[in-house]
Amino acid sequence: MKAIATTKAPAAIGPYSQGIEVNGFVFSSGQIPVNPETGEIPEGIEAQARQSCVNVGEILKAAGIGYEQVIKTTCFLADMADFGVFNQVYEEFFVSRPARSCVAVKELPKGVLCEVEAVAVKN
């Protein structure tokens, strides 16, 4: 196993890695919409979805791959009413349409509106 780390995505705030590479697969930890440069969280689901997707992309980039190698995502929403707007942003990044689960949860870290994690394969 190889830990993936980048300063271009939020640092892990617990006992975990930003990502792990093993046997040609890359697993990102869930990314909340924290701007890694400022530590700030943008307002609204559209901006938060965008930042979460960007953060996942930076972890993928640190592993030497991109969004097109993602085979599965798991998305968490604080409110399923945000599903439509979240999807509009999500599809800008995950154009290869990987398999996906998207669920509403009771609460997310730091009170954010969404979180995104990904599994990718190195070709």
Tab-separated table of N, CA and C in Angstrom:
chain	number	residue	atom	x	y	z
A	1	MET	N	0.845	-1.180	0.000
A	1	MET	CA	0.000	0.000	0.000
A	1	MET	C	0.884	1.235	0.000
A	2	LYS	N	0.434	2.232	-0.723
A	2	LYS	CA	1.153	3.498	-0.786
A	2	LYS	C	0.177	4.621	-0.449
A	3	ALA	N	0.513	5.417	0.548
A	3	ALA	CA	-0.329	6.559	0.906
A	3	ALA	C	-0.142	7.663	-0.129
A	4	ILE	N	-1.231	8.341	-0.441
A	4	ILE	CA	-1.212	9.469	-1.364
A	4	ILE	C	-1.410	10.724	-0.530
A	5	ALA	N	-0.553	11.711	-0.762
A	5	ALA	CA	-0.661	12.962	-0.023
A	5	ALA	C	-0.368	14.132	-0.955
A	6	THR	N	-1.133	15.203	-0.801
A	6	THR	CA	-0.923	16.418	-1.567
A	6	THR	C	-1.347	17.618	-0.736
A	7	THR	N	-0.654	18.717	-0.921
A	7	THR	CA	-1.049	19.955	-0.253
A	7	THR	C	-2.148	20.672	-1.026
A	8	LYS	N	-2.510	20.140	-2.196
A	8	LYS	CA	-3.540	20.768	-3.033
A	8	LYS	C	-4.944	20.301	-2.693
A	9	ALA	N	-5.055	19.425	-1.695
A	9	ALA	CA	-6.347	18.981	-1.153
A	9	ALA	C	-6.242	19.129	0.368
A	10	PRO	N	-7.384	19.234	1.048
A	10	PRO	CA	-7.334	19.386	2.506
A	10	PRO	C	-6.574	18.238	3.178
A	11	ALA	N	-5.791	18.570	4.163
A	11	ALA	CA	-5.066	17.549	4.923
A	11	ALA	C	-6.061	16.683	5.689
A	12	ALA	N	-5.684	15.446	5.899
A	12	ALA	CA	-6.517	14.557	6.706
A	12	ALA	C	-6.620	15.131	8.114
A	13	ILE	N	-7.819	15.116	8.672
A	13	ILE	CA	-8.033	15.679	10.011
A	13	ILE	C	-8.207	14.582	11.052
A	14	GLY	N	-7.771	13.389	10.714
A	14	GLY	CA	-7.883	12.254	11.619
A	14	GLY	C	-6.845	11.214	11.247
A	15	PRO	N	-6.992	10.016	11.781
A	15	PRO	CA	-6.017	8.953	11.539
A	15	PRO	C	-6.262	8.226	10.217
A	16	TYR	N	-6.157	8.964	9.116
A	16	TYR	CA	-6.358	8.372	7.791
A	16	TYR	C	-5.547	9.144	6.768
A	17	SER	N	-5.424	8.579	5.579
A	17	SER	CA	-4.699	9.198	4.473
A	17	SER	C	-5.675	9.884	3.532
A	18	GLN	N	-5.186	10.853	2.769
A	18	GLN	CA	-6.028	11.470	1.735
A	18	GLN	C	-6.421	10.430	0.693
A	19	GLY	N	-5.524	9.495	0.460
A	19	GLY	CA	-5.795	8.428	-0.491
A	19	GLY	C	-4.816	7.295	-0.286
A	20	ILE	N	-5.151	6.157	-0.863
A	20	ILE	CA	-4.306	4.963	-0.804
A	20	ILE	C	-4.275	4.349	-2.194
A	21	GLU	N	-3.075	3.926	-2.606
A	21	GLU	CA	-2.929	3.180	-3.858
A	21	GLU	C	-2.523	1.764	-3.510
A	22	VAL	N	-3.221	0.794	-4.095
A	22	VAL	CA	-2.905	-0.611	-3.865
A	22	VAL	C	-3.318	-1.430	-5.085
A	23	ASN	N	-2.418	-2.251	-5.570
A	23	ASN	CA	-2.690	-3.157	-6.686
A	23	ASN	C	-3.328	-2.471	-7.889
A	24	GLY	N	-2.870	-1.276	-8.222
A	24	GLY	CA	-3.384	-0.569	-9.389
A	24	GLY	C	-4.668	0.206	-9.157
A	25	PHE	N	-5.173	0.183	-7.947
A	25	PHE	CA	-6.379	0.937	-7.614
A	25	PHE	C	-6.014	2.117	-6.724
A	26	VAL	N	-6.743	3.205	-6.874
A	26	VAL	CA	-6.579	4.386	-6.042
A	26	VAL	C	-7.901	4.641	-5.330
A	27	PHE	N	-7.847	4.766	-4.024
A	27	PHE	CA	-9.021	5.021	-3.196
A	27	PHE	C	-8.836	6.384	-2.540
A	28	SER	N	-9.712	7.325	-2.842
A	28	SER	CA	-9.624	8.619	-2.157
A	28	SER	C	-10.491	8.574	-0.910
A	29	SER	N	-10.030	9.251	0.118
A	29	SER	CA	-10.890	9.461	1.274
A	29	SER	C	-11.957	10.467	0.873
A	30	GLY	N	-13.037	10.499	1.611
A	30	GLY	CA	-14.090	11.459	1.327
A	30	GLY	C	-13.559	12.882	1.417
A	31	GLN	N	-13.918	13.686	0.428
A	31	GLN	CA	-13.450	15.071	0.368
A	31	GLN	C	-14.609	16.021	0.606
A	32	ILE	N	-14.460	16.795	1.667
A	32	ILE	CA	-15.434	17.843	1.939
A	32	ILE	C	-14.946	19.123	1.267
A	33	PRO	N	-15.798	20.123	1.142
A	33	PRO	CA	-15.464	21.318	0.368
A	33	PRO	C	-14.633	22.365	1.113
A	34	VAL	N	-13.493	21.946	1.609
A	34	VAL	CA	-12.575	22.876	2.259
A	34	VAL	C	-11.546	23.318	1.223
A	35	ASN	N	-11.367	24.606	1.072
A	35	ASN	CA	-10.329	25.130	0.203
A	35	ASN	C	-8.997	24.899	0.909
A	36	PRO	N	-8.088	24.101	0.327
A	36	PRO	CA	-6.854	23.777	1.032
A	36	PRO	C	-5.911	24.974	1.221
A	37	GLU	N	-6.061	25.998	0.402
A	37	GLU	CA	-5.196	27.178	0.513
A	37	GLU	C	-5.621	28.095	1.655
A	38	THR	N	-6.933	28.184	1.884
A	38	THR	CA	-7.441	29.137	2.875
A	38	THR	C	-8.071	28.473	4.093
A	39	GLY	N	-8.456	27.204	3.953
A	39	GLY	CA	-9.166	26.510	5.021
A	39	GLY	C	-10.640	26.874	5.088
A	40	GLU	N	-11.084	27.702	4.156
A	40	GLU	CA	-12.475	28.150	4.162
A	40	GLU	C	-13.390	27.188	3.415
A	41	ILE	N	-14.655	27.248	3.772
A	41	ILE	CA	-15.698	26.449	3.129
A	41	ILE	C	-16.611	27.412	2.382
A	42	PRO	N	-16.788	27.211	1.073
A	42	PRO	CA	-17.659	28.124	0.327
A	42	PRO	C	-19.120	27.956	0.722
A	43	GLU	N	-19.918	28.961	0.417
A	43	GLU	CA	-21.349	28.944	0.716
A	43	GLU	C	-22.125	28.259	-0.407
A	44	GLY	N	-23.136	27.492	-0.060
A	44	GLY	CA	-24.071	26.935	-1.031
A	44	GLY	C	-23.628	25.622	-1.633
A	45	ILE	N	-24.609	24.837	-2.043
A	45	ILE	CA	-24.328	23.490	-2.560
A	45	ILE	C	-23.536	23.519	-3.857
A	46	GLU	N	-23.789	24.463	-4.744
A	46	GLU	CA	-23.055	24.484	-6.008
A	46	GLU	C	-21.556	24.682	-5.771
A	47	ALA	N	-21.192	25.678	-4.992
A	47	ALA	CA	-19.782	25.947	-4.707
A	47	ALA	C	-19.154	24.823	-3.887
A	48	GLN	N	-19.919	24.259	-2.967
A	48	GLN	CA	-19.379	23.171	-2.148
A	48	GLN	C	-19.174	21.906	-2.977
A	49	ALA	N	-20.098	21.593	-3.864
A	49	ALA	CA	-19.940	20.427	-4.732
A	49	ALA	C	-18.697	20.603	-5.609
A	50	ARG	N	-18.533	21.790	-6.149
A	50	ARG	CA	-17.374	22.076	-7.008
A	50	ARG	C	-16.073	21.882	-6.230
A	51	GLN	N	-15.979	22.427	-5.029
A	51	GLN	CA	-14.746	22.307	-4.249
A	51	GLN	C	-14.475	20.861	-3.862
A	52	SER	N	-15.510	20.106	-3.507
A	52	SER	CA	-15.321	18.697	-3.173
A	52	SER	C	-14.782	17.922	-4.372
A	53	CYS	N	-15.335	18.173	-5.550
A	53	CYS	CA	-14.871	17.489	-6.767
A	53	CYS	C	-13.442	17.887	-7.113
A	54	VAL	N	-13.120	19.164	-6.972
A	54	VAL	CA	-11.745	19.628	-7.208
A	54	VAL	C	-10.786	18.926	-6.249
A	55	ASN	N	-11.166	18.811	-4.997
A	55	ASN	CA	-10.307	18.155	-4.007
A	55	ASN	C	-10.052	16.698	-4.377
A	56	VAL	N	-11.084	15.983	-4.820
A	56	VAL	CA	-10.900	14.601	-5.277
A	56	VAL	C	-9.922	14.586	-6.449
A	57	GLY	N	-10.092	15.507	-7.381
A	57	GLY	CA	-9.221	15.574	-8.550
A	57	GLY	C	-7.762	15.786	-8.185
A	58	GLU	N	-7.503	16.565	-7.155
A	58	GLU	CA	-6.121	16.802	-6.731
A	58	GLU	C	-5.489	15.543	-6.145
A	59	ILE	N	-6.278	14.749	-5.462
A	59	ILE	CA	-5.769	13.474	-4.943
A	59	ILE	C	-5.492	12.520	-6.103
A	60	LEU	N	-6.388	12.487	-7.070
A	60	LEU	CA	-6.160	11.662	-8.252
A	60	LEU	C	-4.884	12.098	-8.960
A	61	LYS	N	-4.723	13.408	-9.127
A	61	LYS	CA	-3.537	13.949	-9.797
A	61	LYS	C	-2.265	13.554	-9.041
A	62	ALA	N	-2.313	13.597	-7.724
A	62	ALA	CA	-1.152	13.211	-6.924
A	62	ALA	C	-0.802	11.736	-7.124
A	63	ALA	N	-1.788	10.940	-7.506
A	63	ALA	CA	-1.567	9.516	-7.781
A	63	ALA	C	-1.180	9.283	-9.237
A	64	GLY	N	-1.158	10.355	-10.035
A	64	GLY	CA	-0.751	10.231	-11.435
A	64	GLY	C	-1.868	9.871	-12.389
A	65	ILE	N	-3.113	10.111	-11.981
A	65	ILE	CA	-4.260	9.803	-12.845
A	65	ILE	C	-5.245	10.967	-12.815
A	66	GLY	N	-6.372	10.791	-13.508
A	66	GLY	CA	-7.380	11.836	-13.553
A	66	GLY	C	-8.777	11.283	-13.374
A	67	TYR	N	-9.738	12.170	-13.526
A	67	TYR	CA	-11.146	11.797	-13.343
A	67	TYR	C	-11.567	10.650	-14.266
A	68	GLU	N	-10.986	10.593	-15.461
A	68	GLU	CA	-11.403	9.578	-16.431
A	68	GLU	C	-11.070	8.155	-15.985
A	69	GLN	N	-10.204	7.993	-14.997
A	69	GLN	CA	-9.895	6.661	-14.472
A	69	GLN	C	-10.780	6.265	-13.291
A	70	VAL	N	-11.681	7.145	-12.884
A	70	VAL	CA	-12.564	6.836	-11.758
A	70	VAL	C	-13.599	5.803	-12.200
A	71	ILE	N	-13.734	4.748	-11.393
A	71	ILE	CA	-14.697	3.700	-11.721
A	71	ILE	C	-15.902	3.696	-10.782
A	72	LYS	N	-15.776	4.350	-9.614
A	72	LYS	CA	-16.880	4.372	-8.657
A	72	LYS	C	-16.730	5.581	-7.750
A	73	THR	N	-17.822	6.260	-7.503
A	73	THR	CA	-17.833	7.336	-6.512
A	73	THR	C	-18.924	7.061	-5.486
A	74	THR	N	-18.724	7.616	-4.329
A	74	THR	CA	-19.768	7.637	-3.316
A	74	THR	C	-19.926	9.092	-2.905
A	75	CYS	N	-21.157	9.568	-2.952
A	75	CYS	CA	-21.447	10.968	-2.672
A	75	CYS	C	-22.425	11.037	-1.505
A	76	PHE	N	-22.157	11.960	-0.622
A	76	PHE	CA	-22.981	12.150	0.558
A	76	PHE	C	-23.544	13.560	0.542
A	77	LEU	N	-24.838	13.686	0.737
A	77	LEU	CA	-25.502	14.988	0.776
A	77	LEU	C	-26.159	15.176	2.138
A	78	ALA	N	-26.090	16.383	2.645
A	78	ALA	CA	-26.775	16.683	3.902
A	78	ALA	C	-28.267	16.827	3.684
A	79	ASP	N	-28.666	17.121	2.436
A	79	ASP	CA	-30.082	17.323	2.104
A	79	ASP	C	-30.333	16.850	0.688
A	80	MET	N	-31.177	15.844	0.524
A	80	MET	CA	-31.453	15.298	-0.803
A	80	MET	C	-32.116	16.329	-1.721
A	81	ALA	N	-32.617	17.406	-1.188
A	81	ALA	CA	-33.157	18.485	-2.023
A	81	ALA	C	-32.056	19.128	-2.870
A	82	ASP	N	-30.788	18.929	-2.498
A	82	ASP	CA	-29.649	19.467	-3.255
A	82	ASP	C	-29.206	18.547	-4.384
A	83	PHE	N	-29.872	17.420	-4.559
A	83	PHE	CA	-29.469	16.391	-5.521
A	83	PHE	C	-29.307	16.950	-6.942
A	84	GLY	N	-30.262	17.712	-7.421
A	84	GLY	CA	-30.223	18.232	-8.789
A	84	GLY	C	-29.042	19.153	-9.026
A	85	VAL	N	-28.850	20.104	-8.147
A	85	VAL	CA	-27.725	21.046	-8.293
A	85	VAL	C	-26.397	20.302	-8.148
A	86	PHE	N	-26.334	19.387	-7.192
A	86	PHE	CA	-25.119	18.590	-7.010
A	86	PHE	C	-24.784	17.848	-8.305
A	87	ASN	N	-25.774	17.218	-8.921
A	87	ASN	CA	-25.550	16.473	-10.164
A	87	ASN	C	-25.027	17.355	-11.280
A	88	GLN	N	-25.533	18.576	-11.389
A	88	GLN	CA	-25.081	19.487	-12.441
A	88	GLN	C	-23.586	19.769	-12.312
A	89	VAL	N	-23.114	19.951	-11.112
A	89	VAL	CA	-21.689	20.194	-10.898
A	89	VAL	C	-20.901	18.900	-11.083
A	90	TYR	N	-21.361	17.827	-10.491
A	90	TYR	CA	-20.679	16.529	-10.538
A	90	TYR	C	-20.393	16.108	-11.974
A	91	GLU	N	-21.371	16.275	-12.862
A	91	GLU	CA	-21.187	15.802	-14.236
A	91	GLU	C	-20.161	16.618	-15.018
A	92	GLU	N	-19.797	17.791	-14.551
A	92	GLU	CA	-18.719	18.561	-15.185
A	92	GLU	C	-17.370	17.884	-14.964
A	93	PHE	N	-17.222	17.179	-13.873
A	93	PHE	CA	-15.952	16.551	-13.513
A	93	PHE	C	-15.902	15.078	-13.905
A	94	PHE	N	-16.943	14.348	-13.605
A	94	PHE	CA	-16.947	12.897	-13.825
A	94	PHE	C	-17.657	12.575	-15.142
A	95	VAL	N	-17.049	13.040	-16.236
A	95	VAL	CA	-17.669	12.927	-17.559
A	95	VAL	C	-17.707	11.485	-18.063
A	96	SER	N	-16.875	10.609	-17.504
A	96	SER	CA	-16.887	9.207	-17.932
A	96	SER	C	-18.028	8.419	-17.292
A	97	ARG	N	-18.800	9.078	-16.434
A	97	ARG	CA	-19.970	8.480	-15.792
A	97	ARG	C	-19.662	7.176	-15.049
A	98	PRO	N	-18.801	7.262	-14.031
A	98	PRO	CA	-18.499	6.057	-13.250
A	98	PRO	C	-19.729	5.589	-12.473
A	99	ALA	N	-19.655	4.361	-11.990
A	99	ALA	CA	-20.711	3.878	-11.093
A	99	ALA	C	-20.742	4.816	-9.889
A	100	ARG	N	-21.928	4.947	-9.263
A	100	ARG	CA	-22.035	5.909	-8.173
A	100	ARG	C	-23.136	5.527	-7.209
A	101	SER	N	-22.890	5.841	-5.944
A	101	SER	CA	-23.925	5.836	-4.917
A	101	SER	C	-24.030	7.264	-4.415
A	102	CYS	N	-25.236	7.718	-4.144
A	102	CYS	CA	-25.439	9.061	-3.606
A	102	CYS	C	-26.525	8.961	-2.553
A	103	VAL	N	-26.165	9.303	-1.333
A	103	VAL	CA	-27.106	9.164	-0.230
A	103	VAL	C	-27.166	10.449	0.588
A	104	ALA	N	-28.285	10.636	1.231
A	104	ALA	CA	-28.414	11.727	2.195
A	104	ALA	C	-28.023	11.179	3.557
A	105	VAL	N	-27.306	11.991	4.302
A	105	VAL	CA	-26.864	11.602	5.634
A	105	VAL	C	-27.343	12.634	6.639
A	106	LYS	N	-27.339	12.272	7.877
A	106	LYS	CA	-27.831	13.183	8.908
A	106	LYS	C	-26.936	14.409	9.062
A	107	GLU	N	-25.624	14.190	9.008
A	107	GLU	CA	-24.693	15.283	9.238
A	107	GLU	C	-23.347	14.940	8.621
A	108	LEU	N	-22.620	15.969	8.159
A	108	LEU	CA	-21.280	15.797	7.609
A	108	LEU	C	-20.291	16.636	8.419
A	109	PRO	N	-19.004	16.281	8.363
A	109	PRO	CA	-18.015	17.041	9.124
A	109	PRO	C	-18.073	18.542	8.814
A	110	LYS	N	-17.856	19.336	9.825
A	110	LYS	CA	-17.828	20.797	9.727
A	110	LYS	C	-19.138	21.396	9.222
A	111	GLY	N	-20.217	20.614	9.253
A	111	GLY	CA	-21.520	21.113	8.833
A	111	GLY	C	-21.637	21.372	7.340
A	112	VAL	N	-20.777	20.732	6.522
A	112	VAL	CA	-20.820	20.957	5.077
A	112	VAL	C	-22.041	20.285	4.454
A	113	LEU	N	-22.304	20.625	3.211
A	113	LEU	CA	-23.492	20.124	2.513
A	113	LEU	C	-23.238	18.864	1.699
A	114	CYS	N	-21.955	18.556	1.394
A	114	CYS	CA	-21.664	17.377	0.586
A	114	CYS	C	-20.258	16.859	0.851
A	115	GLU	N	-20.045	15.625	0.446
A	115	GLU	CA	-18.738	14.971	0.524
A	115	GLU	C	-18.671	13.976	-0.632
A	116	VAL	N	-17.492	13.838	-1.238
A	116	VAL	CA	-17.316	12.944	-2.387
A	116	VAL	C	-16.062	12.105	-2.176
A	117	GLU	N	-16.189	10.798	-2.432
A	117	GLU	CA	-15.035	9.906	-2.437
A	117	GLU	C	-15.020	9.142	-3.746
A	118	ALA	N	-13.838	8.636	-4.128
A	118	ALA	CA	-13.722	7.977	-5.420
A	118	ALA	C	-12.803	6.767	-5.350
A	119	VAL	N	-13.067	5.822	-6.241
A	119	VAL	CA	-12.193	4.682	-6.485
A	119	VAL	C	-11.817	4.753	-7.958
A	120	ALA	N	-10.530	4.666	-8.231
A	120	ALA	CA	-10.048	4.756	-9.606
A	120	ALA	C	-9.083	3.608	-9.881
A	121	VAL	N	-8.851	3.378	-11.152
A	121	VAL	CA	-7.915	2.334	-11.562
A	121	VAL	C	-6.849	2.961	-12.447
A	122	LYS	N	-5.607	2.547	-12.221
A	122	LYS	CA	-4.509	3.010	-13.064
A	122	LYS	C	-4.450	2.117	-14.295
A	123	ASN	N	-4.436	2.736	-15.463
A	123	ASN	CA	-4.389	1.938	-16.712
A	123	ASN	C	-2.972	1.617	-17.099
